[in-house]
């Protein structure tokens, strides 16, 4: 892979890291600021309120997917990526300065809600713009490897967030963290976004996009996407199981270990931090493997493993009595999830032609995340509050089982030539041309 390819991957990934740092910091620090925006009472109810606002951000992602996917297909990947990080910076500033319930009543929660809506809009476009950019910018023989850096950067954002949380836990009192310390990561996120804005303003456009000659008025439109409706529904179905599993073992894991397993917050955070470092390192290895053996074997391995192992792993995690048992189980789960996360970006991008690729990835993926990924934590807490927490384990396994059917029946995309994926009628096989 040449120097220019690495430069494009670095800039795309660095911005993605800051985007997801801001996105995940909300979840990882929720236990500290949940009581700041809502009346005192049941801690689980407060977490459900903040989880509800977290989920609302996901429901803005389809809007962001449509809007920023359209920008990416009509104005270029660079334009979409620059716009997403601008929106994310604004949302981080809003959360950092949001007034508490004691100061402004529910006004603070309203500011929090507006910020999450902006974050949802931003991330809804970031995923697709980043997935498309990384896939198009890479060597055709190494698309799986290159696109795996999307989840490396996403996970790195969460690792940095958790690392900052560990530092703050070690250097500040619990009262200080609940009072004002939780604002610090959002200030850091806003500053990081400003740096990435500068980098993205000077980034290079992908050659695949620049060389595309299909500059019709329907480029990046819903009408153009409808011609590839089979692929769009395929993206929703193949995302379903992966996004639920990913958010269960990353975003929700710290709260689950603290709220259900009874581990101290510091121990739960350290388990997540260590597991995510290993998880990030696994992504390029699995991506490279997919370039050799194909995408479907990894996806099928994930779905089978998640379907069979979710219930026993989550049950054992609930009874984990220390750092090492919890870490071992978390790593087992994340190794399985790697089969999805390492390659899902390029699989989706490989399904669509250049003129509708960003929108084709963004909108269906955002819809799937709004329905399944963003609600995973809320569903988990709902089951817990209802006294049937194990029901959530079966829910996660069931979503993976549905995606398994899709993985088994879909065609392999590894050898597709991105420049020769044709505009078809959404008929699946006829709309995909393999490389000669």
Coordinates of C-alpha atoms in Angstrom, one line a residue:
X1 CA 0.0 0.0 0.0
X2 CA 1.5 3.3 -1.1
X3 CA 2.2 6.4 1.0
X4 CA -0.7 8.3 -0.5
X5 CA -3.1 5.5 0.4
X6 CA -1.8 5.5 4.0
X7 CA -2.2 9.3 4.2
X8 CA -5.8 9.1 3.2
X9 CA -6.5 6.3 5.6
X10 CA -4.8 8.2 8.4
X11 CA -6.8 11.4 7.9
X12 CA -10.1 9.5 7.5
X13 CA -9.4 7.4 10.6
X14 CA -8.2 10.2 12.8
X15 CA -11.4 12.1 12.2
X16 CA -13.5 9.1 12.8
X17 CA -11.7 8.6 16.1
X18 CA -12.7 12.0 17.4
X19 CA -16.3 11.6 16.1
X20 CA -16.6 8.4 18.1
X21 CA -14.8 9.7 21.1
X22 CA -17.5 12.3 21.5
X23 CA -20.3 9.8 20.7
X24 CA -19.1 7.1 23.2
X25 CA -18.0 9.5 26.0
X26 CA -21.7 10.3 26.5
X27 CA -22.3 6.6 27.3
X28 CA -19.2 6.0 29.3
X29 CA -19.7 9.1 31.6
X30 CA -23.5 8.7 31.8
X31 CA -23.2 7.1 35.3
X32 CA -21.7 10.4 36.5
X33 CA -24.0 12.9 34.9
X34 CA -27.3 11.0 34.9
X35 CA -28.3 12.6 38.2
X36 CA -27.3 16.1 37.0
X37 CA -30.1 16.5 34.5
X38 CA -32.9 14.6 36.2
X39 CA -34.6 14.6 39.6
X40 CA -33.0 12.4 42.3
X41 CA -34.4 9.0 42.7
X42 CA -33.9 5.5 41.3
X43 CA -30.4 5.3 39.7
X44 CA -31.7 2.8 37.1
X45 CA -34.5 5.2 36.2
X46 CA -31.9 8.1 35.8
X47 CA -29.8 5.8 33.6
X48 CA -32.9 5.0 31.5
X49 CA -33.5 8.7 31.0
X50 CA -30.0 9.3 29.8
X51 CA -30.1 6.1 27.7
X52 CA -33.3 7.3 26.2
X53 CA -31.6 10.5 25.1
X54 CA -28.7 8.4 23.8
X55 CA -31.2 6.4 21.7
X56 CA -32.7 9.6 20.4
X57 CA -29.4 10.5 18.9
X58 CA -29.6 7.3 16.9
X59 CA -33.0 8.2 15.5
X60 CA -31.4 11.3 14.0
X61 CA -28.8 9.1 12.2
X62 CA -31.1 8.2 9.3
X63 CA -31.6 12.0 8.7
X64 CA -27.9 12.5 8.9
X65 CA -27.3 9.4 6.7
X66 CA -29.6 10.9 4.0
X67 CA -28.4 14.4 4.2
X68 CA -24.6 13.8 4.5
X69 CA -24.8 10.7 2.2
X70 CA -26.2 13.0 -0.4
X71 CA -23.4 15.5 0.2
X72 CA -20.9 12.7 -0.1
X73 CA -22.2 11.5 -3.4
X74 CA -22.8 14.9 -5.0
X75 CA -20.0 17.1 -3.5
X76 CA -17.4 14.5 -2.6
X77 CA -16.3 12.4 0.3
X78 CA -14.1 15.2 1.6
X79 CA -17.0 17.6 1.8
X80 CA -19.1 15.2 3.8
X81 CA -16.3 14.3 6.2
X82 CA -15.5 18.0 6.9
X83 CA -19.2 18.7 7.6
X84 CA -19.6 15.8 10.0
X85 CA -16.8 16.8 12.2
X86 CA -18.1 20.4 12.3
X87 CA -21.4 19.2 13.6
X88 CA -19.8 16.9 16.1
X89 CA -17.7 19.8 17.5
X90 CA -20.8 21.9 18.1
X91 CA -22.5 19.1 19.9
X92 CA -19.6 18.5 22.2
X93 CA -19.5 22.2 23.2
X94 CA -23.2 22.2 24.0
X95 CA -22.9 19.2 26.3
X96 CA -19.8 20.7 28.0
X97 CA -21.8 23.9 28.9
X98 CA -25.2 22.3 29.5
X99 CA -26.8 23.6 32.8
X100 CA -27.8 21.0 35.5
X101 CA -31.3 20.3 36.7
X102 CA -30.6 22.3 39.9
X103 CA -29.8 25.4 37.8
X104 CA -32.3 25.2 34.9
X105 CA -34.7 22.4 35.7
X106 CA -35.4 20.3 32.6
X107 CA -33.7 23.1 30.5
X108 CA -30.4 21.3 30.9
X109 CA -31.9 18.0 29.7
X110 CA -33.2 19.9 26.6
X111 CA -29.7 21.2 25.8
X112 CA -28.5 17.6 26.2
X113 CA -31.2 16.5 23.8
X114 CA -30.3 19.1 21.2
X115 CA -26.6 18.1 21.4
X116 CA -27.5 14.4 21.0
X117 CA -29.6 15.3 17.9
X118 CA -26.6 17.1 16.4
X119 CA -24.4 14.1 17.2
X120 CA -26.8 11.7 15.6
X121 CA -26.9 13.9 12.5
X122 CA -23.1 13.9 12.4
X123 CA -22.5 10.3 13.1
X124 CA -25.2 9.3 10.7
X125 CA -23.1 10.7 7.9
X126 CA -19.7 10.0 9.3
X127 CA -20.0 6.2 9.2
X128 CA -20.9 6.1 5.5
X129 CA -18.5 8.9 4.5
X130 CA -15.7 7.2 6.4
X131 CA -16.5 3.7 5.2
X132 CA -16.8 4.9 1.6
X133 CA -13.6 6.9 1.8
X134 CA -11.5 4.2 3.4
X135 CA -12.8 1.6 0.9
X136 CA -12.2 3.7 -2.2
X137 CA -8.8 5.0 -1.0
X138 CA -7.3 1.6 -0.6
X139 CA -5.6 -0.9 -2.9
X140 CA -8.3 -3.1 -4.4
X141 CA -6.5 -6.2 -3.0
X142 CA -6.5 -4.8 0.5
X143 CA -9.9 -3.2 0.9
X144 CA -10.7 -5.4 3.9
X145 CA -7.5 -4.4 5.6
X146 CA -7.9 -0.7 4.9
X147 CA -11.5 -0.5 5.8
X148 CA -10.9 -2.3 9.1
X149 CA -9.3 0.9 10.4
X150 CA -12.7 2.3 10.6
X151 CA -13.4 0.2 13.7
X152 CA -9.8 0.6 14.8
X153 CA -10.5 4.4 14.9
X154 CA -14.0 4.0 16.4
X155 CA -12.6 1.8 19.1
X156 CA -9.6 4.0 19.6
X157 CA -12.0 6.9 20.3
X158 CA -13.7 4.8 23.0
X159 CA -10.3 3.7 24.4
X160 CA -9.2 7.3 24.7
X161 CA -12.5 8.2 26.3
X162 CA -12.2 5.3 28.8
X163 CA -8.6 6.1 29.4
X164 CA -9.5 9.7 30.2
X165 CA -12.2 8.3 32.5
X166 CA -9.7 6.2 34.3
X167 CA -7.3 9.2 34.8
X168 CA -10.1 11.3 36.1
X169 CA -11.3 8.5 38.5
X170 CA -7.7 8.3 39.8
X171 CA -7.2 12.0 40.2
X172 CA -10.6 13.4 41.2
X173 CA -13.0 12.5 44.0
X174 CA -16.3 10.8 43.2
X175 CA -18.1 13.9 44.2
X176 CA -16.0 16.1 41.9
X177 CA -16.7 13.8 39.0
X178 CA -20.4 13.9 39.6
X179 CA -20.3 17.7 40.1
X180 CA -18.2 19.0 37.2
X181 CA -15.5 16.4 36.2
X182 CA -17.8 14.7 33.6
X183 CA -17.7 17.9 31.5
X184 CA -13.9 17.6 30.9
X185 CA -14.1 14.9 28.1
X186 CA -16.6 17.0 26.1
X187 CA -14.2 19.9 26.2
X188 CA -11.4 17.6 25.0
X189 CA -13.7 16.3 22.2
X190 CA -14.5 19.8 21.0
X191 CA -10.8 20.7 20.9
X192 CA -10.0 17.5 19.0
X193 CA -12.7 18.1 16.5
X194 CA -11.2 21.5 15.7
X195 CA -7.8 19.9 14.9
X196 CA -9.5 17.3 12.7
X197 CA -11.4 20.0 10.9
X198 CA -8.1 21.5 9.8
X199 CA -6.8 18.1 8.6
X200 CA -9.9 17.3 6.7
X201 CA -9.9 20.7 4.9
X202 CA -6.6 19.6 3.4
X203 CA -7.3 15.9 2.7
X204 CA -7.2 14.3 -0.7
X205 CA -10.3 13.1 -2.6
X206 CA -10.5 9.4 -3.6
X207 CA -9.5 8.6 -7.2
X208 CA -12.6 6.4 -7.6
X209 CA -14.8 9.3 -7.0
X210 CA -12.8 11.8 -9.1
X211 CA -12.7 9.4 -12.0
X212 CA -16.4 8.6 -11.9
X213 CA -18.2 10.1 -15.0
X214 CA -21.8 9.4 -14.0
X215 CA -22.6 12.9 -13.0
X216 CA -26.4 12.8 -13.4
X217 CA -28.9 14.9 -11.5
X218 CA -30.0 11.7 -9.7
X219 CA -26.6 11.2 -8.2
X220 CA -26.9 10.7 -4.4
X221 CA -30.7 10.8 -4.5
X222 CA -33.3 8.5 -2.9
X223 CA -34.6 7.7 -6.5
X224 CA -31.1 6.5 -7.4
X225 CA -30.9 4.5 -4.2
X226 CA -34.3 2.9 -4.9
X227 CA -32.7 1.3 -8.0
X228 CA -30.5 -0.6 -5.5
X229 CA -33.2 -1.3 -2.9
X230 CA -32.2 -5.0 -2.6
X231 CA -28.7 -4.0 -1.6
X232 CA -30.2 -1.3 0.8
X233 CA -32.3 -3.9 2.5
X234 CA -29.3 -6.2 2.6
X235 CA -27.3 -3.6 4.5
X236 CA -30.1 -3.3 7.1
X237 CA -30.3 -7.0 7.6
X238 CA -26.6 -7.7 7.8
X239 CA -26.2 -4.8 10.2
X240 CA -28.9 -5.9 12.6
X241 CA -27.0 -8.6 14.5
X242 CA -23.6 -6.9 14.4
X243 CA -24.7 -3.6 15.7
X244 CA -26.6 -5.0 18.7
X245 CA -23.6 -7.2 19.6
X246 CA -21.1 -4.4 19.2
X247 CA -23.0 -2.0 21.4
X248 CA -23.7 -4.7 24.0
X249 CA -20.0 -5.5 24.5
X250 CA -18.6 -2.0 24.1
X251 CA -21.0 0.8 25.1
X252 CA -23.1 -1.1 27.5
X253 CA -20.5 -3.4 29.0
X254 CA -19.1 -0.9 31.6
X255 CA -22.6 -0.2 32.9
X256 CA -23.5 -3.9 32.9
X257 CA -20.5 -4.9 34.9
X258 CA -21.2 -2.0 37.4
X259 CA -25.0 -2.1 37.6
X260 CA -25.6 -5.8 37.3
X261 CA -22.5 -7.7 38.1
X262 CA -21.8 -5.4 41.1
X263 CA -18.2 -4.6 40.2
X264 CA -16.8 -1.2 41.3
X265 CA -17.0 1.5 38.6
X266 CA -13.2 1.7 38.4
X267 CA -12.9 -2.1 37.8
X268 CA -15.6 -2.2 35.2
X269 CA -14.0 0.7 33.3
X270 CA -10.6 -1.0 33.4
X271 CA -12.1 -4.2 32.0
X272 CA -13.7 -2.4 29.1
X273 CA -10.5 -0.4 28.5
X274 CA -8.2 -3.5 28.3
X275 CA -10.7 -5.5 26.2
X276 CA -11.1 -2.7 23.7
X277 CA -7.3 -2.3 23.2
X278 CA -7.1 -6.0 22.2
X279 CA -10.3 -5.6 20.1
X280 CA -8.7 -2.7 18.2
X281 CA -5.6 -4.7 17.5
X282 CA -7.7 -7.6 16.1
X283 CA -9.4 -5.5 13.4
X284 CA -6.6 -5.2 10.8
X285 CA -5.7 -8.9 11.2
X286 CA -9.3 -10.0 10.5
X287 CA -9.5 -7.4 7.7
X288 CA -6.4 -8.9 6.1
X289 CA -7.8 -12.4 6.5
X290 CA -11.0 -11.4 4.6
X291 CA -8.8 -10.1 1.7
X292 CA -7.5 -13.7 1.4
X293 CA -10.5 -15.9 2.2
X294 CA -13.5 -13.6 1.6
X295 CA -15.9 -11.6 3.6
X296 CA -18.7 -14.2 4.1
X297 CA -16.6 -16.7 6.2
X298 CA -15.9 -14.0 8.8
X299 CA -19.5 -12.8 8.9
X300 CA -20.8 -16.3 9.2
X301 CA -18.4 -17.1 12.0
X302 CA -19.5 -14.0 13.9
X303 CA -23.2 -14.8 13.5
X304 CA -22.9 -18.4 14.6
X305 CA -20.7 -17.5 17.6
X306 CA -22.9 -14.7 18.7
X307 CA -26.1 -16.8 18.3
X308 CA -24.7 -19.6 20.4
X309 CA -22.5 -17.8 22.9
X310 CA -24.4 -14.6 23.9
X311 CA -26.6 -16.2 26.6
X312 CA -23.8 -18.1 28.4
X313 CA -21.3 -15.3 28.1
X314 CA -23.7 -12.6 29.4
X315 CA -24.9 -15.0 32.2
X316 CA -21.3 -15.6 33.3
X317 CA -20.5 -11.9 33.1
X318 CA -23.3 -11.1 35.5
X319 CA -21.6 -13.4 38.1
X320 CA -18.0 -12.3 37.4
X321 CA -16.5 -11.5 40.7
X322 CA -13.3 -9.7 39.6
X323 CA -11.2 -8.1 36.9
X324 CA -9.8 -11.3 35.3
X325 CA -13.0 -13.3 34.9
X326 CA -14.8 -10.3 33.5
X327 CA -11.9 -9.5 31.1
X328 CA -11.7 -13.1 29.8
X329 CA -15.4 -13.2 29.0
X330 CA -15.4 -9.8 27.5
X331 CA -12.5 -10.7 25.2
X332 CA -14.2 -13.9 24.1
X333 CA -17.3 -11.9 23.1
X334 CA -15.2 -9.3 21.3
X335 CA -13.2 -11.8 19.3
X336 CA -16.5 -13.2 18.0
X337 CA -17.8 -9.7 17.2
X338 CA -14.6 -8.9 15.2
X339 CA -15.9 -11.2 12.4
X340 CA -18.5 -8.4 11.8
X341 CA -16.8 -5.2 12.8
X342 CA -13.5 -5.7 10.9
X343 CA -15.1 -5.9 7.4
X344 CA -18.7 -4.6 7.6
X345 CA -17.7 -1.2 6.2
X346 CA -16.1 -2.5 3.0
X347 CA -18.9 -5.1 2.5
X348 CA -21.5 -2.4 2.4
X349 CA -19.5 0.0 0.3
X350 CA -18.8 -2.8 -2.2
X351 CA -22.5 -3.3 -2.9
X352 CA -23.1 0.1 -4.5
X353 CA -21.9 2.1 -7.5
X354 CA -19.9 5.3 -6.9
X355 CA -22.7 7.7 -7.6
X356 CA -24.9 6.4 -4.8
X357 CA -22.3 4.6 -2.6
X358 CA -22.2 7.1 0.3
X359 CA -26.0 7.3 0.5
X360 CA -26.4 3.6 -0.1
X361 CA -24.2 2.8 2.9
X362 CA -25.4 5.7 5.1
X363 CA -29.2 5.5 5.1
X364 CA -29.9 1.8 5.5
X365 CA -27.0 1.5 8.0
X366 CA -28.4 4.4 10.0
X367 CA -31.9 2.9 10.0
X368 CA -30.6 -0.4 11.3
X369 CA -28.6 1.4 14.0
X370 CA -31.6 3.5 15.0
X371 CA -33.8 0.4 15.4
X372 CA -31.2 -2.0 17.0
X373 CA -27.9 -0.4 17.9
X374 CA -29.1 2.8 19.5
X375 CA -31.8 1.0 21.5
X376 CA -29.6 -1.9 22.7
X377 CA -28.7 -0.2 26.0
X378 CA -32.3 1.0 26.6
X379 CA -33.7 -2.5 25.9
X380 CA -31.2 -4.0 28.3
X381 CA -32.1 -1.6 31.1
X382 CA -35.8 -2.2 30.3
X383 CA -35.4 -5.9 30.8
X384 CA -33.4 -5.3 34.0
X385 CA -36.1 -3.0 35.4
X386 CA -38.8 -5.6 34.5
X387 CA -36.9 -8.2 36.5
X388 CA -36.1 -10.3 33.4
X389 CA -32.6 -9.3 32.5
X390 CA -31.8 -12.6 30.8
X391 CA -34.5 -11.7 28.2
X392 CA -32.0 -9.2 26.8
X393 CA -29.4 -12.0 26.2
X394 CA -31.9 -13.9 24.1
X395 CA -32.7 -10.7 22.2
X396 CA -29.1 -10.2 21.2
X397 CA -28.7 -13.9 20.2
X398 CA -31.9 -13.6 18.1
X399 CA -30.7 -10.6 16.2
X400 CA -27.5 -12.4 15.3
X401 CA -29.5 -15.4 14.1
X402 CA -31.4 -13.2 11.7
X403 CA -28.2 -11.8 10.3
X404 CA -26.8 -15.3 10.0
X405 CA -29.5 -16.1 7.4
X406 CA -28.4 -13.1 5.4
X407 CA -24.7 -13.9 5.6
X408 CA -25.3 -17.5 4.4
X409 CA -27.4 -16.4 1.4
X410 CA -25.6 -13.2 0.2
X411 CA -22.9 -13.3 -2.5
X412 CA -19.2 -12.7 -1.9
X413 CA -18.0 -9.1 -2.5
X414 CA -14.2 -9.4 -2.1
X415 CA -13.4 -9.4 -5.8
X416 CA -15.7 -6.7 -7.0
X417 CA -14.2 -3.8 -8.9
X418 CA -15.6 -0.6 -7.3
X419 CA -15.3 1.3 -10.6
X420 CA -17.4 -1.3 -12.4
X421 CA -20.3 -1.8 -10.0
X422 CA -23.1 -0.8 -12.3
X423 CA -26.3 1.1 -11.8
X424 CA -28.9 -1.7 -12.1
X425 CA -32.5 -2.2 -11.1
X426 CA -31.7 -3.4 -7.6
X427 CA -31.9 -7.0 -8.7
X428 CA -28.9 -8.1 -6.8
X429 CA -26.8 -10.3 -9.1
X430 CA -27.4 -8.2 -12.2
X431 CA -26.4 -5.0 -10.5
X432 CA -23.0 -6.2 -9.5
X433 CA -20.2 -6.8 -11.9
X434 CA -17.1 -8.7 -10.7
X435 CA -13.6 -7.6 -11.6
X436 CA -12.2 -9.3 -14.6

